[in-house]
Amino acid sequence: MDRNAPIGVFDSGVGGMTVAREIMRQMPEEKIVYFGDTARVPYGSKSKNTILKYSRQIVRFLMTKNVKAIVIACNTASAFALEEISKEIDIPIIGVIKPGAKVAADATHNGKIGVIGTEGTIRSGLYTKILKQFDENLEIIGKACPLFCPLVEEGMWHDSVTDEIARRYLEQLKKEEVDTLILGCTHYPLIRSTIRNIMGEGIQLVNPAYETAVSLRRILEWKDLTTEEHGNVKSQQYDFYVSDDPEKFQQFANSILPFEINKPQQINIEEF
């Protein structure tokens, strides 16, 4: 396998850019091919079979780009598709759930961990399953927060509407006295300060995007797949593809990345 090949990253839309951003920060020399399924977002309310179908199509597309590893930068797709797809391809593939769960299990002091995410992620129960593998005595409280994603995508990161909705969503977790909270959707790190203000300074917030980048780096090092190339210009290093509305994706990406990206290429993902 070509160790100088790019890393494939995909998400149901733009939220996975928080994962791509962490990979860029921690492995600035690596190339990335990112696909955002903006035509079919959101994944959180869809069935497992549908998400598995979509994920397989995206993986087939990424394989045409000769990627050396794939990151499922979507909690819902990680929950419903990772296990199946990992059996079907012969390159490393990781999701965002296990890395975050491991850190949360190590961080909690009172054994009460909150998980916020899409309806699909919470319904899957995968965070609970994986956390229990680390410590069966952990108490897991999940809370679906479906309105967070559209608020983030509208740029309402610091807004009174977002504050009020967050208070309503997080009220139960505060009553349960969780001391660790997993941001179980890739959009949520962008409203991290709002969540912290409501939950209080004593809460340990776990960002799976960061932990996934750490895990990916370890895997690439272990398999001798880290790139030998250095000094690439960012515009040559990162390629972006979407299934719809490249202008809106570009605008969002430019709002969270430390540099401006070129207009993403729109493709028909149904062909794969």
PDB file of C-alpha atoms in Angstrom:
ATOM      1  CA  MET A   1       0.000   0.000   0.000  1.00  0.00           C
ATOM      2  CA  ASP A   2       1.199   3.517  -0.827  1.00  0.00           C
ATOM      3  CA  ARG A   3       1.949   5.253   2.458  1.00  0.00           C
ATOM      4  CA  ASN A   4       1.779   8.611   0.653  1.00  0.00           C
ATOM      5  CA  ALA A   5      -1.841   7.979  -0.384  1.00  0.00           C
ATOM      6  CA  PRO A   6      -4.561  10.164   1.138  1.00  0.00           C
ATOM      7  CA  ILE A   7      -6.817   9.439   4.110  1.00  0.00           C
ATOM      8  CA  GLY A   8     -10.505   9.166   3.272  1.00  0.00           C
ATOM      9  CA  VAL A   9     -12.937  10.938   5.602  1.00  0.00           C
ATOM     10  CA  PHE A  10     -16.703  10.971   5.244  1.00  0.00           C
ATOM     11  CA  ASP A  11     -19.755  12.300   7.026  1.00  0.00           C
ATOM     12  CA  SER A  12     -23.452  12.764   6.393  1.00  0.00           C
ATOM     13  CA  GLY A  13     -22.737  16.426   5.741  1.00  0.00           C
ATOM     14  CA  VAL A  14     -20.510  19.177   7.080  1.00  0.00           C
ATOM     15  CA  GLY A  15     -20.166  18.147  10.735  1.00  0.00           C
ATOM     16  CA  GLY A  16     -17.358  15.722   9.956  1.00  0.00           C
ATOM     17  CA  MET A  17     -15.208  18.725   9.135  1.00  0.00           C
ATOM     18  CA  THR A  18     -14.501  18.930  12.877  1.00  0.00           C
ATOM     19  CA  VAL A  19     -12.862  15.494  12.570  1.00  0.00           C
ATOM     20  CA  ALA A  20     -10.999  16.485   9.407  1.00  0.00           C
ATOM     21  CA  ARG A  21      -9.830  19.639  11.207  1.00  0.00           C
ATOM     22  CA  GLU A  22      -8.350  17.571  14.053  1.00  0.00           C
ATOM     23  CA  ILE A  23      -6.578  15.280  11.571  1.00  0.00           C
ATOM     24  CA  MET A  24      -5.146  18.347   9.820  1.00  0.00           C
ATOM     25  CA  ARG A  25      -3.920  19.710  13.154  1.00  0.00           C
ATOM     26  CA  GLN A  26      -2.346  16.502  14.384  1.00  0.00           C
ATOM     27  CA  MET A  27      -1.053  15.177  11.052  1.00  0.00           C
ATOM     28  CA  PRO A  28      -0.479  18.284   8.926  1.00  0.00           C
ATOM     29  CA  GLU A  29       1.630  16.381   6.421  1.00  0.00           C
ATOM     30  CA  GLU A  30      -1.142  13.915   5.479  1.00  0.00           C
ATOM     31  CA  LYS A  31      -3.415  14.275   2.450  1.00  0.00           C
ATOM     32  CA  ILE A  32      -7.184  14.030   2.939  1.00  0.00           C
ATOM     33  CA  VAL A  33     -10.079  13.233   0.632  1.00  0.00           C
ATOM     34  CA  TYR A  34     -13.308  14.359   2.318  1.00  0.00           C
ATOM     35  CA  PHE A  35     -16.818  13.471   1.226  1.00  0.00           C
ATOM     36  CA  GLY A  36     -19.919  15.121   2.693  1.00  0.00           C
ATOM     37  CA  ASP A  37     -23.249  13.502   1.838  1.00  0.00           C
ATOM     38  CA  THR A  38     -25.051  16.835   1.793  1.00  0.00           C
ATOM     39  CA  ALA A  39     -27.849  15.589  -0.475  1.00  0.00           C
ATOM     40  CA  ARG A  40     -28.983  12.952   2.023  1.00  0.00           C
ATOM     41  CA  VAL A  41     -28.288  14.614   5.355  1.00  0.00           C
ATOM     42  CA  PRO A  42     -29.338  14.059   8.126  1.00  0.00           C
ATOM     43  CA  TYR A  43     -28.500  10.427   8.877  1.00  0.00           C
ATOM     44  CA  GLY A  44     -29.681  10.603  12.488  1.00  0.00           C
ATOM     45  CA  SER A  45     -33.339   9.827  11.752  1.00  0.00           C
ATOM     46  CA  LYS A  46     -32.752   7.147   9.087  1.00  0.00           C
ATOM     47  CA  SER A  47     -32.793   3.357   9.452  1.00  0.00           C
ATOM     48  CA  LYS A  48     -29.727   1.181   9.868  1.00  0.00           C
ATOM     49  CA  ASN A  49     -30.201  -0.394   6.431  1.00  0.00           C
ATOM     50  CA  THR A  50     -30.354   2.995   4.744  1.00  0.00           C
ATOM     51  CA  ILE A  51     -27.272   4.291   6.523  1.00  0.00           C
ATOM     52  CA  LEU A  52     -25.390   1.094   5.701  1.00  0.00           C
ATOM     53  CA  LYS A  53     -26.319   1.476   2.018  1.00  0.00           C
ATOM     54  CA  TYR A  54     -25.190   5.114   1.963  1.00  0.00           C
ATOM     55  CA  SER A  55     -21.937   4.302   3.772  1.00  0.00           C
ATOM     56  CA  ARG A  56     -21.072   1.495   1.362  1.00  0.00           C
ATOM     57  CA  GLN A  57     -21.591   3.821  -1.601  1.00  0.00           C
ATOM     58  CA  ILE A  58     -19.307   6.433  -0.060  1.00  0.00           C
ATOM     59  CA  VAL A  59     -16.626   3.886   0.780  1.00  0.00           C
ATOM     60  CA  ARG A  60     -16.690   2.640  -2.813  1.00  0.00           C
ATOM     61  CA  PHE A  61     -16.215   6.228  -3.989  1.00  0.00           C
ATOM     62  CA  LEU A  62     -13.305   6.815  -1.593  1.00  0.00           C
ATOM     63  CA  MET A  63     -11.650   3.593  -2.736  1.00  0.00           C
ATOM     64  CA  THR A  64     -11.550   5.031  -6.288  1.00  0.00           C
ATOM     65  CA  LYS A  65      -9.291   7.735  -4.790  1.00  0.00           C
ATOM     66  CA  ASN A  66      -6.865   5.028  -3.591  1.00  0.00           C
ATOM     67  CA  VAL A  67      -7.124   6.054   0.052  1.00  0.00           C
ATOM     68  CA  LYS A  68      -4.914   4.211   2.550  1.00  0.00           C
ATOM     69  CA  ALA A  69      -7.370   4.462   5.474  1.00  0.00           C
ATOM     70  CA  ILE A  70     -10.945   5.612   6.053  1.00  0.00           C
ATOM     71  CA  VAL A  71     -12.439   7.573   8.924  1.00  0.00           C
ATOM     72  CA  ILE A  72     -16.207   7.473   9.378  1.00  0.00           C
ATOM     73  CA  ALA A  73     -16.525  10.996  10.762  1.00  0.00           C
ATOM     74  CA  CYS A  74     -20.173  10.516  11.679  1.00  0.00           C
ATOM     75  CA  ASN A  75     -21.421   9.030  14.929  1.00  0.00           C
ATOM     76  CA  THR A  76     -24.595   7.626  13.364  1.00  0.00           C
ATOM     77  CA  ALA A  77     -22.743   5.936  10.497  1.00  0.00           C
ATOM     78  CA  SER A  78     -20.107   4.702  12.948  1.00  0.00           C
ATOM     79  CA  ALA A  79     -22.874   3.130  15.012  1.00  0.00           C
ATOM     80  CA  PHE A  80     -24.709   1.472  12.125  1.00  0.00           C
ATOM     81  CA  ALA A  81     -22.095   0.780   9.425  1.00  0.00           C
ATOM     82  CA  LEU A  82     -18.555   0.481  10.803  1.00  0.00           C
ATOM     83  CA  GLU A  83     -18.739  -3.129  11.941  1.00  0.00           C
ATOM     84  CA  GLU A  84     -20.111  -4.375   8.607  1.00  0.00           C
ATOM     85  CA  ILE A  85     -17.849  -2.332   6.354  1.00  0.00           C
ATOM     86  CA  SER A  86     -14.697  -3.211   8.291  1.00  0.00           C
ATOM     87  CA  LYS A  87     -15.256  -6.817   7.173  1.00  0.00           C
ATOM     88  CA  GLU A  88     -15.597  -5.799   3.537  1.00  0.00           C
ATOM     89  CA  ILE A  89     -12.435  -3.769   2.883  1.00  0.00           C
ATOM     90  CA  ASP A  90      -8.742  -4.456   3.399  1.00  0.00           C
ATOM     91  CA  ILE A  91      -7.564  -1.035   4.592  1.00  0.00           C
ATOM     92  CA  PRO A  92      -7.846   0.406   8.111  1.00  0.00           C
ATOM     93  CA  ILE A  93     -11.225   1.965   8.889  1.00  0.00           C
ATOM     94  CA  ILE A  94     -12.230   3.594  12.160  1.00  0.00           C
ATOM     95  CA  GLY A  95     -15.254   5.414  13.496  1.00  0.00           C
ATOM     96  CA  VAL A  96     -15.637   8.164  16.057  1.00  0.00           C
ATOM     97  CA  ILE A  97     -17.404   6.232  18.809  1.00  0.00           C
ATOM     98  CA  LYS A  98     -14.806   3.919  20.347  1.00  0.00           C
ATOM     99  CA  PRO A  99     -12.000   6.505  20.725  1.00  0.00           C
ATOM    100  CA  GLY A 100     -14.313   8.900  22.572  1.00  0.00           C
ATOM    101  CA  ALA A 101     -15.828   6.146  24.701  1.00  0.00           C
ATOM    102  CA  LYS A 102     -12.386   5.002  25.898  1.00  0.00           C
ATOM    103  CA  VAL A 103     -11.414   8.493  27.026  1.00  0.00           C
ATOM    104  CA  ALA A 104     -14.765   9.010  28.770  1.00  0.00           C
ATOM    105  CA  ALA A 105     -14.479   5.716  30.646  1.00  0.00           C
ATOM    106  CA  ASP A 106     -11.027   6.744  31.880  1.00  0.00           C
ATOM    107  CA  ALA A 107     -12.116  10.297  32.769  1.00  0.00           C
ATOM    108  CA  THR A 108     -15.205   9.720  34.913  1.00  0.00           C
ATOM    109  CA  HIS A 109     -14.897   9.792  38.684  1.00  0.00           C
ATOM    110  CA  ASN A 110     -18.457   9.021  39.740  1.00  0.00           C
ATOM    111  CA  GLY A 111     -19.206   6.485  36.997  1.00  0.00           C
ATOM    112  CA  LYS A 112     -21.992   8.565  35.441  1.00  0.00           C
ATOM    113  CA  ILE A 113     -21.421   9.387  31.771  1.00  0.00           C
ATOM    114  CA  GLY A 114     -23.765  11.399  29.581  1.00  0.00           C
ATOM    115  CA  VAL A 115     -23.941  10.965  25.824  1.00  0.00           C
ATOM    116  CA  ILE A 116     -25.585  13.498  23.539  1.00  0.00           C
ATOM    117  CA  GLY A 117     -26.090  12.782  19.852  1.00  0.00           C
ATOM    118  CA  THR A 118     -28.566  12.313  17.027  1.00  0.00           C
ATOM    119  CA  GLU A 119     -31.652  10.158  17.457  1.00  0.00           C
ATOM    120  CA  GLY A 120     -29.953   7.372  15.482  1.00  0.00           C
ATOM    121  CA  THR A 121     -26.785   7.395  17.576  1.00  0.00           C
ATOM    122  CA  ILE A 122     -28.664   7.349  20.881  1.00  0.00           C
ATOM    123  CA  ARG A 123     -31.159   4.751  19.620  1.00  0.00           C
ATOM    124  CA  SER A 124     -28.343   2.439  18.541  1.00  0.00           C
ATOM    125  CA  GLY A 125     -27.064   2.147  22.115  1.00  0.00           C
ATOM    126  CA  LEU A 126     -23.551   1.629  20.778  1.00  0.00           C
ATOM    127  CA  TYR A 127     -21.932   4.126  23.117  1.00  0.00           C
ATOM    128  CA  THR A 128     -23.470   2.280  26.056  1.00  0.00           C
ATOM    129  CA  LYS A 129     -22.315  -1.074  24.695  1.00  0.00           C
ATOM    130  CA  ILE A 130     -18.723   0.070  24.184  1.00  0.00           C
ATOM    131  CA  LEU A 131     -18.529   1.966  27.474  1.00  0.00           C
ATOM    132  CA  LYS A 132     -19.741  -1.131  29.325  1.00  0.00           C
ATOM    133  CA  GLN A 133     -16.874  -3.079  27.731  1.00  0.00           C
ATOM    134  CA  PHE A 134     -14.450  -0.776  29.517  1.00  0.00           C
ATOM    135  CA  ASP A 135     -16.369  -0.861  32.810  1.00  0.00           C
ATOM    136  CA  GLU A 136     -19.648  -2.733  33.234  1.00  0.00           C
ATOM    137  CA  ASN A 137     -20.512  -0.667  36.316  1.00  0.00           C
ATOM    138  CA  LEU A 138     -20.717   2.608  34.414  1.00  0.00           C
ATOM    139  CA  GLU A 139     -24.097   4.355  34.318  1.00  0.00           C
ATOM    140  CA  ILE A 140     -24.797   5.781  30.866  1.00  0.00           C
ATOM    141  CA  ILE A 141     -27.456   8.436  30.261  1.00  0.00           C
ATOM    142  CA  GLY A 142     -28.147   9.174  26.602  1.00  0.00           C
ATOM    143  CA  LYS A 143     -29.971  12.198  25.266  1.00  0.00           C
ATOM    144  CA  ALA A 144     -30.890  12.863  21.631  1.00  0.00           C
ATOM    145  CA  CYS A 145     -30.389  16.517  20.643  1.00  0.00           C
ATOM    146  CA  PRO A 146     -31.673  16.643  17.039  1.00  0.00           C
ATOM    147  CA  LEU A 147     -31.958  20.434  16.828  1.00  0.00           C
ATOM    148  CA  PHE A 148     -28.268  21.032  17.519  1.00  0.00           C
ATOM    149  CA  CYS A 149     -27.213  20.058  13.981  1.00  0.00           C
ATOM    150  CA  PRO A 150     -29.384  22.546  12.065  1.00  0.00           C
ATOM    151  CA  LEU A 151     -28.525  25.293  14.559  1.00  0.00           C
ATOM    152  CA  VAL A 152     -24.814  24.669  14.030  1.00  0.00           C
ATOM    153  CA  GLU A 153     -25.193  24.569  10.260  1.00  0.00           C
ATOM    154  CA  GLU A 154     -27.032  27.884  10.361  1.00  0.00           C
ATOM    155  CA  GLY A 155     -24.069  29.366  12.190  1.00  0.00           C
ATOM    156  CA  MET A 156     -26.052  29.947  15.399  1.00  0.00           C
ATOM    157  CA  TRP A 157     -23.167  28.882  17.642  1.00  0.00           C
ATOM    158  CA  HIS A 158     -23.582  31.777  20.064  1.00  0.00           C
ATOM    159  CA  ASP A 159     -27.263  32.564  20.007  1.00  0.00           C
ATOM    160  CA  SER A 160     -30.009  32.849  22.614  1.00  0.00           C
ATOM    161  CA  VAL A 161     -32.134  30.291  20.730  1.00  0.00           C
ATOM    162  CA  THR A 162     -29.305  27.742  20.881  1.00  0.00           C
ATOM    163  CA  ASP A 163     -28.784  28.523  24.565  1.00  0.00           C
ATOM    164  CA  GLU A 164     -32.446  27.886  25.394  1.00  0.00           C
ATOM    165  CA  ILE A 165     -32.658  24.636  23.425  1.00  0.00           C
ATOM    166  CA  ALA A 166     -29.424  23.427  24.989  1.00  0.00           C
ATOM    167  CA  ARG A 167     -30.782  24.109  28.475  1.00  0.00           C
ATOM    168  CA  ARG A 168     -33.858  22.014  27.737  1.00  0.00           C
ATOM    169  CA  TYR A 169     -31.840  19.153  26.276  1.00  0.00           C
ATOM    170  CA  LEU A 170     -29.227  19.103  29.032  1.00  0.00           C
ATOM    171  CA  GLU A 171     -31.550  19.524  32.021  1.00  0.00           C
ATOM    172  CA  GLN A 172     -31.917  15.767  32.537  1.00  0.00           C
ATOM    173  CA  LEU A 173     -28.163  15.174  32.398  1.00  0.00           C
ATOM    174  CA  LYS A 174     -27.587  17.852  35.024  1.00  0.00           C
ATOM    175  CA  LYS A 175     -30.174  16.238  37.307  1.00  0.00           C
ATOM    176  CA  GLU A 176     -28.468  12.875  36.847  1.00  0.00           C
ATOM    177  CA  GLU A 177     -25.196  14.513  37.979  1.00  0.00           C
ATOM    178  CA  VAL A 178     -23.076  13.121  35.164  1.00  0.00           C
ATOM    179  CA  ASP A 179     -19.446  14.192  35.546  1.00  0.00           C
ATOM    180  CA  THR A 180     -18.418  13.317  31.992  1.00  0.00           C
ATOM    181  CA  LEU A 181     -20.251  14.191  28.786  1.00  0.00           C
ATOM    182  CA  ILE A 182     -19.502  12.778  25.343  1.00  0.00           C
ATOM    183  CA  LEU A 183     -20.215  15.137  22.450  1.00  0.00           C
ATOM    184  CA  GLY A 184     -21.609  12.292  20.374  1.00  0.00           C
ATOM    185  CA  CYS A 185     -22.117  14.194  17.127  1.00  0.00           C
ATOM    186  CA  THR A 186     -19.438  15.871  15.048  1.00  0.00           C
ATOM    187  CA  HIS A 187     -21.407  19.137  14.992  1.00  0.00           C
ATOM    188  CA  TYR A 188     -21.427  19.511  18.750  1.00  0.00           C
ATOM    189  CA  PRO A 189     -17.810  20.628  19.358  1.00  0.00           C
ATOM    190  CA  LEU A 190     -18.751  23.866  17.601  1.00  0.00           C
ATOM    191  CA  ILE A 191     -21.150  24.713  20.459  1.00  0.00           C
ATOM    192  CA  ARG A 192     -18.836  23.341  23.137  1.00  0.00           C
ATOM    193  CA  SER A 193     -18.750  26.642  25.036  1.00  0.00           C
ATOM    194  CA  THR A 194     -22.569  26.748  25.219  1.00  0.00           C
ATOM    195  CA  ILE A 195     -22.693  23.190  26.513  1.00  0.00           C
ATOM    196  CA  ARG A 196     -20.000  23.909  29.100  1.00  0.00           C
ATOM    197  CA  ASN A 197     -21.756  27.053  30.316  1.00  0.00           C
ATOM    198  CA  ILE A 198     -24.913  25.049  30.966  1.00  0.00           C
ATOM    199  CA  MET A 199     -23.302  21.908  32.401  1.00  0.00           C
ATOM    200  CA  GLY A 200     -20.792  23.811  34.541  1.00  0.00           C
ATOM    201  CA  GLU A 201     -17.014  23.961  34.800  1.00  0.00           C
ATOM    202  CA  GLY A 202     -16.829  20.682  36.699  1.00  0.00           C
ATOM    203  CA  ILE A 203     -17.980  18.619  33.712  1.00  0.00           C
ATOM    204  CA  GLN A 204     -15.435  16.686  31.625  1.00  0.00           C
ATOM    205  CA  LEU A 205     -16.379  17.213  27.970  1.00  0.00           C
ATOM    206  CA  VAL A 206     -15.121  14.523  25.609  1.00  0.00           C
ATOM    207  CA  ASN A 207     -14.663  15.481  21.957  1.00  0.00           C
ATOM    208  CA  PRO A 208     -14.563  12.259  19.886  1.00  0.00           C
ATOM    209  CA  ALA A 209     -13.238  14.230  16.889  1.00  0.00           C
ATOM    210  CA  TYR A 210      -9.986  14.919  18.718  1.00  0.00           C
ATOM    211  CA  GLU A 211      -9.710  11.396  20.096  1.00  0.00           C
ATOM    212  CA  THR A 212     -10.392   9.887  16.658  1.00  0.00           C
ATOM    213  CA  ALA A 213      -7.491  11.826  15.143  1.00  0.00           C
ATOM    214  CA  VAL A 214      -5.231  10.564  17.943  1.00  0.00           C
ATOM    215  CA  SER A 215      -6.378   6.982  17.312  1.00  0.00           C
ATOM    216  CA  LEU A 216      -5.884   7.324  13.550  1.00  0.00           C
ATOM    217  CA  ARG A 217      -2.329   8.568  13.986  1.00  0.00           C
ATOM    218  CA  ARG A 218      -1.499   5.571  16.178  1.00  0.00           C
ATOM    219  CA  ILE A 219      -2.956   3.154  13.633  1.00  0.00           C
ATOM    220  CA  LEU A 220      -1.019   4.689  10.738  1.00  0.00           C
ATOM    221  CA  GLU A 221       2.204   4.601  12.755  1.00  0.00           C
ATOM    222  CA  TRP A 222       1.611   0.983  13.789  1.00  0.00           C
ATOM    223  CA  LYS A 223       0.994  -0.086  10.184  1.00  0.00           C
ATOM    224  CA  ASP A 224       3.853   2.037   8.778  1.00  0.00           C
ATOM    225  CA  LEU A 225       1.382   4.074   6.740  1.00  0.00           C
ATOM    226  CA  THR A 226       2.405   7.586   7.753  1.00  0.00           C
ATOM    227  CA  THR A 227       3.352   9.693   4.766  1.00  0.00           C
ATOM    228  CA  GLU A 228       6.945  10.254   3.717  1.00  0.00           C
ATOM    229  CA  GLU A 229       6.036  13.464   1.902  1.00  0.00           C
ATOM    230  CA  HIS A 230       6.321  16.835   3.597  1.00  0.00           C
ATOM    231  CA  GLY A 231       5.806  20.467   2.795  1.00  0.00           C
ATOM    232  CA  ASN A 232       2.742  20.155   0.576  1.00  0.00           C
ATOM    233  CA  VAL A 233       0.660  23.236  -0.072  1.00  0.00           C
ATOM    234  CA  LYS A 234      -2.726  22.865   1.627  1.00  0.00           C
ATOM    235  CA  SER A 235      -4.721  23.487  -1.535  1.00  0.00           C
ATOM    236  CA  GLN A 236      -2.946  20.511  -3.100  1.00  0.00           C
ATOM    237  CA  GLN A 237      -3.236  18.399   0.020  1.00  0.00           C
ATOM    238  CA  TYR A 238      -6.981  18.340   0.638  1.00  0.00           C
ATOM    239  CA  ASP A 239      -9.773  17.418  -1.772  1.00  0.00           C
ATOM    240  CA  PHE A 240     -13.437  17.926  -0.953  1.00  0.00           C
ATOM    241  CA  TYR A 241     -16.461  16.262  -2.536  1.00  0.00           C
ATOM    242  CA  VAL A 242     -20.166  16.615  -1.811  1.00  0.00           C
ATOM    243  CA  SER A 243     -23.404  15.134  -3.098  1.00  0.00           C
ATOM    244  CA  ASP A 244     -25.214  18.511  -3.173  1.00  0.00           C
ATOM    245  CA  ASP A 245     -24.847  22.282  -2.624  1.00  0.00           C
ATOM    246  CA  PRO A 246     -21.059  22.756  -2.794  1.00  0.00           C
ATOM    247  CA  GLU A 247     -21.355  26.496  -2.145  1.00  0.00           C
ATOM    248  CA  LYS A 248     -22.983  26.040   1.263  1.00  0.00           C
ATOM    249  CA  PHE A 249     -20.441  23.367   2.205  1.00  0.00           C
ATOM    250  CA  GLN A 250     -17.589  25.647   1.176  1.00  0.00           C
ATOM    251  CA  GLN A 251     -18.987  28.486   3.257  1.00  0.00           C
ATOM    252  CA  PHE A 252     -19.306  26.290   6.348  1.00  0.00           C
ATOM    253  CA  ALA A 253     -15.853  24.732   5.908  1.00  0.00           C
ATOM    254  CA  ASN A 254     -14.246  28.142   5.557  1.00  0.00           C
ATOM    255  CA  SER A 255     -15.881  29.208   8.834  1.00  0.00           C
ATOM    256  CA  ILE A 256     -14.166  26.479  10.874  1.00  0.00           C
ATOM    257  CA  LEU A 257     -10.884  25.751   9.071  1.00  0.00           C
ATOM    258  CA  PRO A 258      -7.754  27.897   9.480  1.00  0.00           C
ATOM    259  CA  PHE A 259      -7.568  28.367   5.715  1.00  0.00           C
ATOM    260  CA  GLU A 260     -10.007  28.742   2.850  1.00  0.00           C
ATOM    261  CA  ILE A 261     -10.811  25.699   0.741  1.00  0.00           C
ATOM    262  CA  ASN A 262     -11.481  25.543  -2.969  1.00  0.00           C
ATOM    263  CA  LYS A 263     -15.034  24.891  -4.110  1.00  0.00           C
ATOM    264  CA  PRO A 264     -15.863  21.211  -3.475  1.00  0.00           C
ATOM    265  CA  GLN A 265     -16.646  18.987  -6.428  1.00  0.00           C
ATOM    266  CA  GLN A 266     -20.220  17.713  -6.581  1.00  0.00           C
ATOM    267  CA  ILE A 267     -20.630  14.055  -7.539  1.00  0.00           C
ATOM    268  CA  ASN A 268     -23.540  11.658  -7.997  1.00  0.00           C
ATOM    269  CA  ILE A 269     -22.921   9.283  -5.104  1.00  0.00           C
ATOM    270  CA  GLU A 270     -25.775   7.026  -6.279  1.00  0.00           C
ATOM    271  CA  GLU A 271     -23.494   5.847  -9.101  1.00  0.00           C
ATOM    272  CA  PHE A 272     -21.247   4.031  -6.619  1.00  0.00           C
TER     273      PHE A 272
END
